[in-house]
Amino acid sequence: MTSLSARVVAYASVREFVPLYGLYALLFEDHGLDTRSISSLFVLWSVVAFVSEVPSGAWADTVSRRALLFVSGALLTAAFTMWLVWPGYWGFALGFVLWGISESMKSGTFEALVYDELAARGNEHRYAAIMGYANAGEMTCVFIAILTAAPLFELGGYTLVGWVSVAITVVDIALVGTLPAAPKVEEADEIAGSGDTVLVRYMSSLRAGTSEIRTDRAVRRSVVLAAALLACLAFDEYFALLARESGAETGFVPVLVALTAVGQVVGAATAGRTATMSGRTMGAVVIVGSALIAGGALAGGIAGFTAIGVGYGALHNTAIVAEARLQDTMSGRARATVSSVVGLTSEVLSVAVFAAYALGSLWLPMAVLVAVTVLPLVGLGVVAPRLLPAARPAGTERER
C-alpha cells in the first residue's frame, strides 16, 4: 500500500507542478486579450473537455488505462508548447483544445485505475485517503510551482516560465510507467465476450456506464453532487486577474494565488479523515466555504486571499469525499465511463461559470463577479444531504 500510494501521489503531483498556472491568465492579458476573450478560451477548454470526456472514459474501460495516460501527458506537453511558439489568441485556443482532450483522457481513467487496483487488493476503503494524499500532493506542487513562477518570471519572463513548465510535463509522462496496470473488476470483463472487437467492447462499456447512471438513483445523485462540487473549482482561473485588480504587481500575483493553493493542500490531505462525513455536514461545509470565498474576494489583499484559500480548501475536501462516495456506490462494470460523466457534467457547469464571467465583466469588477458566482453554492449546500450517499463501512460490498 505504501508503494502504491507513493506512485499514485508522485504521478498526480508532478503533473500539477506547472509554474505557468500562476501566470497564464496574465500571459493572455499581456498579449492583448480582455476578460471576455480570456473567458472564451476557458469556455473552449471546457467544451472540448466535455465533448471528449465520456468517449475517453469508455475507452478507459476498453483499452489500457496506462496507455491513455501516456497520450494524455503528451497532449499536455503539446498544449503548453503551442502557447510559447504561437502566443496569440488562436495559438492559445489550440493549446486549450489539446489541454481539454488531455484532461478528458485523464479524468475517470486515473480514478478508475486507482480504485480497481485497490479493489484487487481488497482495500477499496483506502481510496478516499489515497486520492486525498494525491490531491494534496497536486496542490502542494501547484503552490510551489506558483511561487516558483515569480523568480522565474523575473529571470526570463513568460518564456522561461513556459519552458520550465513544458519540461516538467515530460517528466510526468515518464512517471506514468510507474503506475500499476490495474486489473478491471470481473464484471467489467464480462461486459463483452473475449472474442469481440475493440469497437464492440467500447460500445458495451459506454452503454453499461450510461445505463447505470440512468437506472441507479444513488449513482445518479452522486454524479450530480460530485460534478457540481468539481465545477466550483473553476473559479480559480480568475484568481490571478482578481489579484492584479486589487493592486498586486505581476511578480507578487503568484504569491497571493499560492495562498489559495495552501487551503486546497490542507483540504485534500484531510479527505481520508472526513471521508465518512454525513450529507448534513457536507452541506454546512459547502455553505461556509462559499461565504469565505465571497468575503475574501471583496476584501482582497493577503487577508482576502487567505480567506479564499480556506474556503476553497473546504470545497476541495468535499469534492474528493463526494467522488470517493460515488466510487463506492457504483457497480464497477464501467467505472471509468461513469467517472467520466462526472467530468462531463462538471465541464458543462464550468462553461456556465465562464460565460457568467464573460458577460458580467461588462458591468462588474472581478471581486464582485467572484462573490456573485459563488452564491449558487449555497443552494448546493442545502441539497447536499439528499445527494450524498451514506458511507459504506470498510470491508463491505455494495448490494447489487
Coordinates of N, CA and C in Angstrom, one line a residue, residues 129-240:
A129 N -8.6 8.2 1.2 CA -7.4 8.6 1.8 C -6.3 8.8 0.7
I130 N -6.1 7.8 -0.1 CA -5.0 7.8 -1.1 C -5.3 9.0 -2.1
M131 N -6.5 9.1 -2.6 CA -6.8 10.2 -3.5 C -6.7 11.6 -2.8
G132 N -7.0 11.6 -1.5 CA -6.8 12.8 -0.8 C -5.3 13.2 -0.7
Y133 N -4.4 12.2 -0.5 CA -3.0 12.4 -0.5 C -2.5 12.9 -1.9
A134 N -3.1 12.2 -2.9 CA -2.7 12.6 -4.3 C -3.1 14.0 -4.6
N135 N -4.3 14.4 -4.2 CA -4.8 15.8 -4.4 C -4.0 16.8 -3.6
A136 N -3.6 16.4 -2.3 CA -2.8 17.2 -1.5 C -1.4 17.4 -2.2
G137 N -0.9 16.3 -2.7 CA 0.4 16.4 -3.5 C 0.3 17.4 -4.7
E138 N -0.9 17.2 -5.4 CA -1.1 18.1 -6.5 C -1.1 19.6 -6.1
M139 N -1.9 19.9 -5.0 CA -2.0 21.3 -4.6 C -0.7 21.8 -4.0
T140 N 0.1 20.9 -3.3 CA 1.4 21.3 -2.8 C 2.3 21.7 -4.0
C141 N 2.3 20.9 -5.1 CA 3.1 21.2 -6.2 C 2.6 22.5 -6.9
V142 N 1.3 22.7 -7.0 CA 0.7 23.9 -7.5 C 1.2 25.1 -6.7
F143 N 1.2 24.9 -5.4 CA 1.7 26.0 -4.5 C 3.1 26.4 -4.8
I144 N 4.0 25.3 -4.8 CA 5.4 25.5 -5.0 C 5.6 26.1 -6.4
A145 N 4.9 25.5 -7.4 CA 5.1 26.0 -8.8 C 4.7 27.4 -9.0
I146 N 3.6 27.8 -8.3 CA 3.2 29.2 -8.4 C 4.2 30.2 -7.8
L147 N 4.7 29.8 -6.7 CA 5.7 30.6 -6.0 C 7.0 30.6 -6.9
T148 N 7.3 29.5 -7.5 CA 8.5 29.5 -8.4 C 8.3 30.4 -9.6
A149 N 7.1 30.6 -10.0 CA 6.8 31.4 -11.2 C 7.3 32.8 -11.0
A150 N 7.3 33.3 -9.8 CA 7.7 34.7 -9.5 C 9.2 34.9 -9.9
P151 N 10.1 34.2 -9.3 CA 11.5 34.4 -9.6 C 11.8 34.0 -11.1
L152 N 11.2 32.9 -11.6 CA 11.4 32.6 -13.0 C 11.0 33.7 -13.9
F153 N 9.8 34.4 -13.6 CA 9.4 35.5 -14.4 C 10.4 36.6 -14.4
E154 N 11.0 36.9 -13.2 CA 11.9 38.0 -13.1 C 13.2 37.6 -13.9
L155 N 13.6 36.3 -13.9 CA 14.8 35.9 -14.6 C 14.6 35.9 -16.1
G156 N 13.5 35.4 -16.6 CA 13.3 35.2 -18.0 C 11.9 35.4 -18.6
G157 N 11.1 36.1 -17.8 CA 9.7 36.4 -18.3 C 8.9 35.2 -18.5
Y158 N 7.9 35.4 -19.4 CA 6.9 34.3 -19.6 C 7.6 33.1 -20.4
T159 N 8.7 33.4 -21.1 CA 9.4 32.4 -21.9 C 10.0 31.3 -21.0
L160 N 10.7 31.8 -20.0 CA 11.3 30.8 -19.0 C 10.3 30.1 -18.2
V161 N 9.3 30.8 -17.8 CA 8.2 30.1 -17.0 C 7.6 29.0 -17.9
G162 N 7.3 29.3 -19.1 CA 6.7 28.4 -20.0 C 7.5 27.1 -20.3
W163 N 8.8 27.3 -20.6 CA 9.6 26.2 -21.0 C 9.9 25.3 -19.8
V164 N 10.1 25.9 -18.6 CA 10.2 25.0 -17.4 C 9.0 24.2 -17.2
S165 N 7.8 24.8 -17.5 CA 6.5 24.0 -17.3 C 6.5 22.9 -18.3
V166 N 6.9 23.1 -19.6 CA 6.9 22.1 -20.6 C 7.8 20.9 -20.2
A167 N 9.0 21.3 -19.6 CA 10.0 20.2 -19.2 C 9.4 19.3 -18.1
I168 N 8.6 19.9 -17.2 CA 8.1 19.1 -16.1 C 7.0 18.2 -16.6
T169 N 6.2 18.6 -17.6 CA 5.2 17.7 -18.2 C 5.9 16.5 -18.8
V170 N 7.1 16.6 -19.4 CA 7.8 15.5 -20.0 C 8.2 14.5 -18.9
V171 N 8.6 15.0 -17.7 CA 9.0 14.2 -16.6 C 7.7 13.4 -16.1
D172 N 6.6 14.0 -16.1 CA 5.4 13.3 -15.7 C 5.0 12.2 -16.6
I173 N 5.2 12.4 -17.9 CA 5.0 11.3 -18.9 C 5.7 10.1 -18.5
A174 N 7.0 10.2 -18.1 CA 7.8 9.1 -17.7 C 7.2 8.4 -16.4
L175 N 6.6 9.2 -15.5 CA 6.1 8.6 -14.3 C 4.9 7.8 -14.5
V176 N 4.2 7.9 -15.7 CA 3.1 7.1 -16.0 C 3.5 5.6 -16.0
G177 N 4.7 5.3 -16.4 CA 5.2 4.0 -16.5 C 5.3 3.3 -15.1
T178 N 5.3 4.1 -14.0 CA 5.4 3.5 -12.7 C 4.1 3.1 -12.1
L179 N 3.0 3.5 -12.8 CA 1.6 3.2 -12.3 C 1.3 1.7 -12.5
P180 N 0.5 1.1 -11.7 CA 0.1 -0.3 -11.9 C -0.8 -0.4 -13.1
A181 N -0.7 -1.6 -13.8 CA -1.7 -1.9 -14.8 C -2.8 -2.6 -14.1
A182 N -3.7 -1.8 -13.5 CA -4.7 -2.3 -12.6 C -5.7 -3.2 -13.3
P183 N -5.9 -4.4 -12.8 CA -6.9 -5.3 -13.4 C -8.3 -4.7 -13.2
K184 N -9.1 -4.8 -14.2 CA -10.5 -4.4 -14.1 C -11.2 -5.5 -13.2
V185 N -12.3 -5.0 -12.5 CA -13.1 -6.0 -11.7 C -13.7 -7.0 -12.7
E186 N -14.1 -8.1 -12.2 CA -14.6 -9.2 -13.0 C -15.8 -8.8 -13.9
E187 N -16.7 -8.0 -13.3 CA -17.9 -7.6 -14.0 C -17.5 -6.8 -15.3
A188 N -16.4 -6.0 -15.2 CA -16.1 -5.2 -16.4 C -15.6 -6.1 -17.5
D189 N -15.0 -7.2 -17.2 CA -14.5 -8.1 -18.3 C -15.7 -8.9 -18.9
E190 N -16.8 -8.9 -18.1 CA -17.9 -9.7 -18.6 C -18.9 -8.8 -19.5
I191 N -18.5 -7.5 -19.6 CA -19.4 -6.7 -20.4 C -19.4 -7.2 -21.9
A192 N -18.3 -7.6 -22.3 CA -18.2 -8.1 -23.7 C -17.4 -9.4 -23.7
G193 N -17.7 -10.3 -24.7 CA -17.0 -11.6 -24.8 C -15.6 -11.4 -25.2
S194 N -14.7 -12.3 -24.9 CA -13.3 -12.2 -25.2 C -13.0 -12.1 -26.7
G195 N -14.0 -12.6 -27.5 CA -13.8 -12.6 -29.0 C -14.3 -11.3 -29.7
D196 N -14.9 -10.4 -28.9 CA -15.5 -9.2 -29.5 C -14.3 -8.3 -29.9
T197 N -14.6 -7.4 -30.9 CA -13.7 -6.4 -31.3 C -13.6 -5.3 -30.3
V198 N -12.5 -4.5 -30.4 CA -12.3 -3.3 -29.5 C -13.5 -2.4 -29.6
L199 N -14.0 -2.2 -30.8 CA -15.2 -1.3 -31.0 C -16.4 -1.8 -30.3
V200 N -16.7 -3.1 -30.4 CA -17.8 -3.7 -29.7 C -17.6 -3.6 -28.2
R201 N -16.4 -3.8 -27.7 CA -16.2 -3.7 -26.2 C -16.4 -2.2 -25.8
Y202 N -15.9 -1.3 -26.7 CA -16.1 0.1 -26.4 C -17.5 0.5 -26.2
M203 N -18.3 0.1 -27.2 CA -19.8 0.4 -27.2 C -20.5 -0.2 -26.0
S204 N -20.0 -1.4 -25.6 CA -20.6 -2.1 -24.5 C -20.3 -1.3 -23.2
S205 N -19.0 -0.9 -23.1 CA -18.7 -0.1 -21.9 C -19.4 1.2 -21.8
L206 N -19.6 1.8 -22.9 CA -20.3 3.1 -23.0 C -21.8 2.9 -22.6
R207 N -22.4 1.8 -23.1 CA -23.8 1.6 -22.7 C -23.9 1.2 -21.3
A208 N -23.0 0.4 -20.8 CA -23.1 0.0 -19.4 C -23.0 1.1 -18.4
G209 N -22.0 2.0 -18.7 CA -21.8 3.2 -17.8 C -23.0 4.1 -17.8
T210 N -23.5 4.5 -19.0 CA -24.6 5.4 -19.1 C -25.9 4.8 -18.5
S211 N -26.1 3.5 -18.7 CA -27.2 2.8 -18.2 C -27.3 2.8 -16.7
E212 N -26.1 2.6 -16.1 CA -26.1 2.6 -14.6 C -26.5 3.9 -14.0
I213 N -26.1 5.0 -14.7 CA -26.5 6.3 -14.2 C -28.0 6.6 -14.4
R214 N -28.5 6.1 -15.5 CA -30.0 6.3 -15.7 C -30.8 5.5 -14.7
T215 N -30.4 4.3 -14.4 CA -31.3 3.3 -13.7 C -31.0 3.3 -12.2
D216 N -29.8 3.8 -11.7 CA -29.5 3.8 -10.3 C -29.6 5.2 -9.7
R217 N -30.6 5.4 -8.9 CA -30.8 6.7 -8.3 C -29.6 7.2 -7.5
A218 N -29.1 6.3 -6.7 CA -27.9 6.7 -5.8 C -26.7 7.1 -6.6
V219 N -26.4 6.4 -7.7 CA -25.3 6.7 -8.6 C -25.6 8.1 -9.2
R220 N -26.8 8.2 -9.7 CA -27.2 9.5 -10.4 C -27.0 10.7 -9.5
R221 N -27.5 10.6 -8.3 CA -27.4 11.7 -7.4 C -25.9 12.0 -7.0
S222 N -25.1 10.9 -6.9 CA -23.7 11.0 -6.6 C -23.0 11.8 -7.7
V223 N -23.3 11.4 -9.0 CA -22.7 12.1 -10.1 C -23.0 13.6 -10.1
V224 N -24.3 13.9 -9.8 CA -24.6 15.3 -9.8 C -23.9 16.1 -8.7
L225 N -23.8 15.5 -7.5 CA -23.1 16.2 -6.4 C -21.6 16.4 -6.7
A226 N -21.0 15.3 -7.1 CA -19.5 15.3 -7.4 C -19.2 16.3 -8.5
A227 N -20.0 16.3 -9.5 CA -19.8 17.2 -10.7 C -20.0 18.7 -10.3
A228 N -21.0 18.9 -9.5 CA -21.3 20.3 -9.0 C -20.1 20.8 -8.2
L229 N -19.6 20.0 -7.3 CA -18.5 20.4 -6.4 C -17.2 20.6 -7.2
L230 N -17.0 19.8 -8.2 CA -15.8 19.9 -9.0 C -15.9 21.2 -9.9
A231 N -17.1 21.5 -10.3 CA -17.3 22.7 -11.1 C -17.0 24.0 -10.3
C232 N -17.1 23.9 -9.0 CA -16.8 25.0 -8.1 C -15.3 25.4 -8.3
L233 N -14.5 24.5 -8.6 CA -13.1 24.7 -8.7 C -12.7 25.5 -9.9
A234 N -13.7 25.9 -10.8 CA -13.4 26.6 -11.9 C -13.1 28.1 -11.6
F235 N -13.5 28.5 -10.4 CA -13.3 29.9 -10.0 C -11.8 30.3 -10.0
D236 N -10.9 29.3 -9.8 CA -9.5 29.7 -9.6 C -8.9 30.2 -10.9
E237 N -9.5 30.0 -12.0 CA -9.0 30.5 -13.2 C -8.9 32.0 -13.2
Y238 N -9.7 32.7 -12.4 CA -9.7 34.1 -12.3 C -9.0 34.7 -11.1
F239 N -8.4 33.9 -10.3 CA -7.7 34.4 -9.1 C -6.6 35.4 -9.5
A240 N -5.8 35.1 -10.5 CA -4.7 36.0 -10.9 C -5.2 37.3 -11.3

